[in-house]
Amino acid sequence: MGSQEVSALRFEMLGPLRAARDATPLSLGPSQHRVVLGVLLLHPERPVSRPLLIDAVWGDETPTCAVNLIQRYVSALRRVLEPGHTPRSASGRLVWTDAGYVLSMAESSLDLAVFDAEVSRARHAREVGDLPAAAEALRRASRLWRGVPFDGLTSAYLDGQRDALMERRLLAVEDRIEVELALGNHRELVGELRQLVADNPLRERLPGLLMLALYRCDRQAEALTVYQAARSRLREDLGIDPAAPLRRLHQQILAADESLAAPVSAPASASRHTAVAGGAGPAAPSQLPHSISGFVGRQGSIERLDELMRHDGGQPDAMTIIAIAGTAGVGKTALAVHWAHQVRDAFPDGQLYVNLRGFDPTGLVMQPDEAIRGFLDAFAVPPQRVPVSLDARAALYRSLVAGKRVLVVLDNARDASQVRPLLPGAPGCLVLVTSRDQLSGLVATQNARSVTVDLMSTDESRSILISRLGRTRVAAEDAAVEDIIESCARLPLALTIVAARAAVNPTFSLAVLADQLRDAQAGLDAFDMDDTLTDVRAVFSWSYRTLRPEAARLLRLLGLHRGPDISIAATASLAAVPTPVARRLLTELTRAHLVTEHVPGRFTFHDLLRAYAVELAEIVDGESDRRESIHRVLDHYLHTSQAAASALRAPEFPLTLAAPRAGAVVQEFDGSGPALAWFTAEHPVLLAAIAQAASTVPGPITWRLAWTATPYLYFQGHWRDQIMAQRTALHAAEQAGDIRGQGHAHLSLARACTRLGGFADADDHHEGALSLFAELDDHFALAHVHRSMSVTLDRRERHAEALEHAEQALKLYRSAGHAAWQARALNAVGWYHARLGDPAYGLNVCEQALAMQRHLEDPQGQANTWDSLGYAHHQLGDQATAIACYNSAIERFRELGDRYNETDTLNRLGEAQLAAGDVDAARATWQRALAILDELNHGDADLIRARLALA
């Protein structure tokens, strides 16, 4: 709307939500009213349905009268926004339509719309080479931000939108710095970039920009130090090396590459593709697998794909979907990945890839919500901010991709229903889907373009052999080559395996290999499976027979492993061989192209090969041998997971495990860094192992495996995965009648539900755990449940009830005779007294707890109690003592590697410093907390940013 009345209003959401009329602030009412307004502002001039508003206000705890309440909230907002509006008159601003409520406003009246307009203006200016105008537009965009969007409002829906908005803010900051560098303003940027790198330590674009700025300031040594620090962080936290752009910039600095020199003056024609962008690289996902080495043929399919891109001018203004269909083993993935690498530069905002495992022989088809979770991880969405439902995850994913040009490769899809939730919906995106299914539903409803991949022609098949064996060798035995092509059914997978065998045996006649293939085919009449596997089974069988017996056995056993990939240690456990032997056997299988080392030290193989391996194992290996292999690898995961959990944080219920089976490899960890790296790499494998244990192995291993994974899942914020694992564990324990296992699962579920705000579910699980542990008369376990209940109540601001449960936990710890836990519970009692407004009594109780912990030499307990003492002194107004106590807690948390609790105490330390009047110290403390939280990818970082914005 363009009326003067509309334009007189201004809404601001890039910080605490507020509105004003003619510069006079408006009172927006209670938080529920502001949540409703926030959702409407996210969809200006568009209908917002009541169900969406209800979900945003209440989430999973919807009252029965929700619709009436929403109507009341909207009416209240109308009275604020339109003071002259009466219930009987038509609203001109906030109207109801059949599709929902529509909030009308001028674009210039919303700070987010102005921000987007400035960013768009900057993008256009860069495209035409006007860098000064681009820089000024991006500076104006940055000035619109006052803090964290919707700060102070509690809503899962707004949480997801908040993260997407913060990402857009940071991208704009990075773009502005990139332009400033191209303008020669490097000296002014160093300080700002250092702070940004500290705040976002895993974001590779920022250290690249800082390195370039330092290099242009003639500080080459400092630039190289920034690279080493970034590489160390990535290796420690993620177990990866920097991406190619950052490595390339590092080499350019070492070589004093002239292309990195600062511009003499502001270059009129500079673009985003200068050394600035090329050296530092965009902070965008780059998930494509390595391009297929020696890819040949498929020229017709490639031309068809190119044609579909040209159809949209190479810059589509609407999402394009291309479905590549064909039989198994025909080379769909190789074609898709090869072509995706050719066009990736047209999608500078990222390339996403996921194997949907649509036809996985083990039945582990990837669910759409799991696939979207991987995409959200790629965009650095904190685990705590990932919504529960598929619809909410898909909405957040689409919000992140909105306005971006992203290539999405959905490999090995089962059907259209698996694909639809993964479609970004954003103009400019390209989705490439491969499937054995024709995906006709996607063609009909989403206007997908279809590319069918047929069997390779004889000439293309010959080209594959030539690319691997050389033209001379292939030409010398033309008849044998024809026979090999026929035996391989012109399938690239089979041809590659045969070529690998011939390549490592250069003296072998191809005619001999062709004869062996014919003999192998003749011996397979007893098999009866799908046509594709029948076609290639002869090749698999022939290649399998060339393996040494140990490697052949390993191939069979690998089919029994449920995870998406496998490590060397797990392989050694599966086969009951030493790890060096496992490595050698995997190398043999890799050289035969039967398995792939897709990342260093981790191996996977094609679905058809997995099906063949399972088939062979059922024929060759006895049931007891197969069962023992599964038990060994599960023992490997159980015992190694316990070792890693202990390295991260000693579990409250240390499990007493029987010795692992002979042949199972148990890894040990020297500190939390290697343990966290192991958990990160094995995360999806552990979830699969828990599911496999539940379905194949009776006994307590399922809940024990889930329990040992809990410290990682809990402290890394993977609470939804924790819930999924513990539900599996609970079901398995119920089936086995294992009361203790059920109790552990209920307790773990309660804690995860608490962190996700599902307090009603947490209550149910707490009650379940109480009942079960009471049946066992296990006072120690009961005490842990009451202690957990106190935390849940504390999160709900019900401190009096929390105190009651903490006191009950204290009594039970005393009856169980656990002095260390008595002291910890005593500290909790003191903490809740301080929270209830009696810091003097709380101080006295906490001092008793600290005395006990010093005597017991409990460093974790002492750290927690020093924190409580700091809080009590802070409440009493003794800020100097509070600061000293907090520093004592921080020192101990740091020694213990308890980084999350360290940030919690840093947050309170900043409050005490601010109360003491030392604003600079408070800001520095909160910056330390923010650096750790960003490194942990933890959602609480937003709260610290808000404090910094207000300080």
mmCIF file with all atom_site columns, C-alpha atoms in Angstrom, residues 130-137:
data_model
loop_
_atom_site.group_PDB
_atom_site.id
_atom_site.type_symbol
_atom_site.label_atom_id
_atom_site.label_alt_id
_atom_site.label_comp_id
_atom_site.label_asym_id
_atom_site.label_entity_id
_atom_site.label_seq_id
_atom_site.pdbx_PDB_ins_code
_atom_site.Cartn_x
_atom_site.Cartn_y
_atom_site.Cartn_z
_atom_site.occupancy
_atom_site.B_iso_or_equiv
_atom_site.pdbx_formal_charge
_atom_site.auth_seq_id
_atom_site.auth_comp_id
_atom_site.auth_asym_id
_atom_site.auth_atom_id
_atom_site.pdbx_PDB_model_num
ATOM 1 C CA . ASP A 1 130 ? 30.856 0.637  -9.616 1.00 0.00 ? 130 ASP A CA 1
ATOM 2 C CA . LEU A 1 131 ? 32.663 -0.562 -6.494 1.00 0.00 ? 131 LEU A CA 1
ATOM 3 C CA . PRO A 1 132 ? 32.404 2.675  -4.468 1.00 0.00 ? 132 PRO A CA 1
ATOM 4 C CA . ALA A 1 133 ? 28.610 2.611  -4.866 1.00 0.00 ? 133 ALA A CA 1
ATOM 5 C CA . ALA A 1 134 ? 28.550 -1.078 -3.903 1.00 0.00 ? 134 ALA A CA 1
ATOM 6 C CA . ALA A 1 135 ? 30.597 -0.401 -0.764 1.00 0.00 ? 135 ALA A CA 1
ATOM 7 C CA . GLU A 1 136 ? 28.369 2.480  0.310  1.00 0.00 ? 136 GLU A CA 1
ATOM 8 C CA . ALA A 1 137 ? 25.201 0.419  -0.213 1.00 0.00 ? 137 ALA A CA 1
#
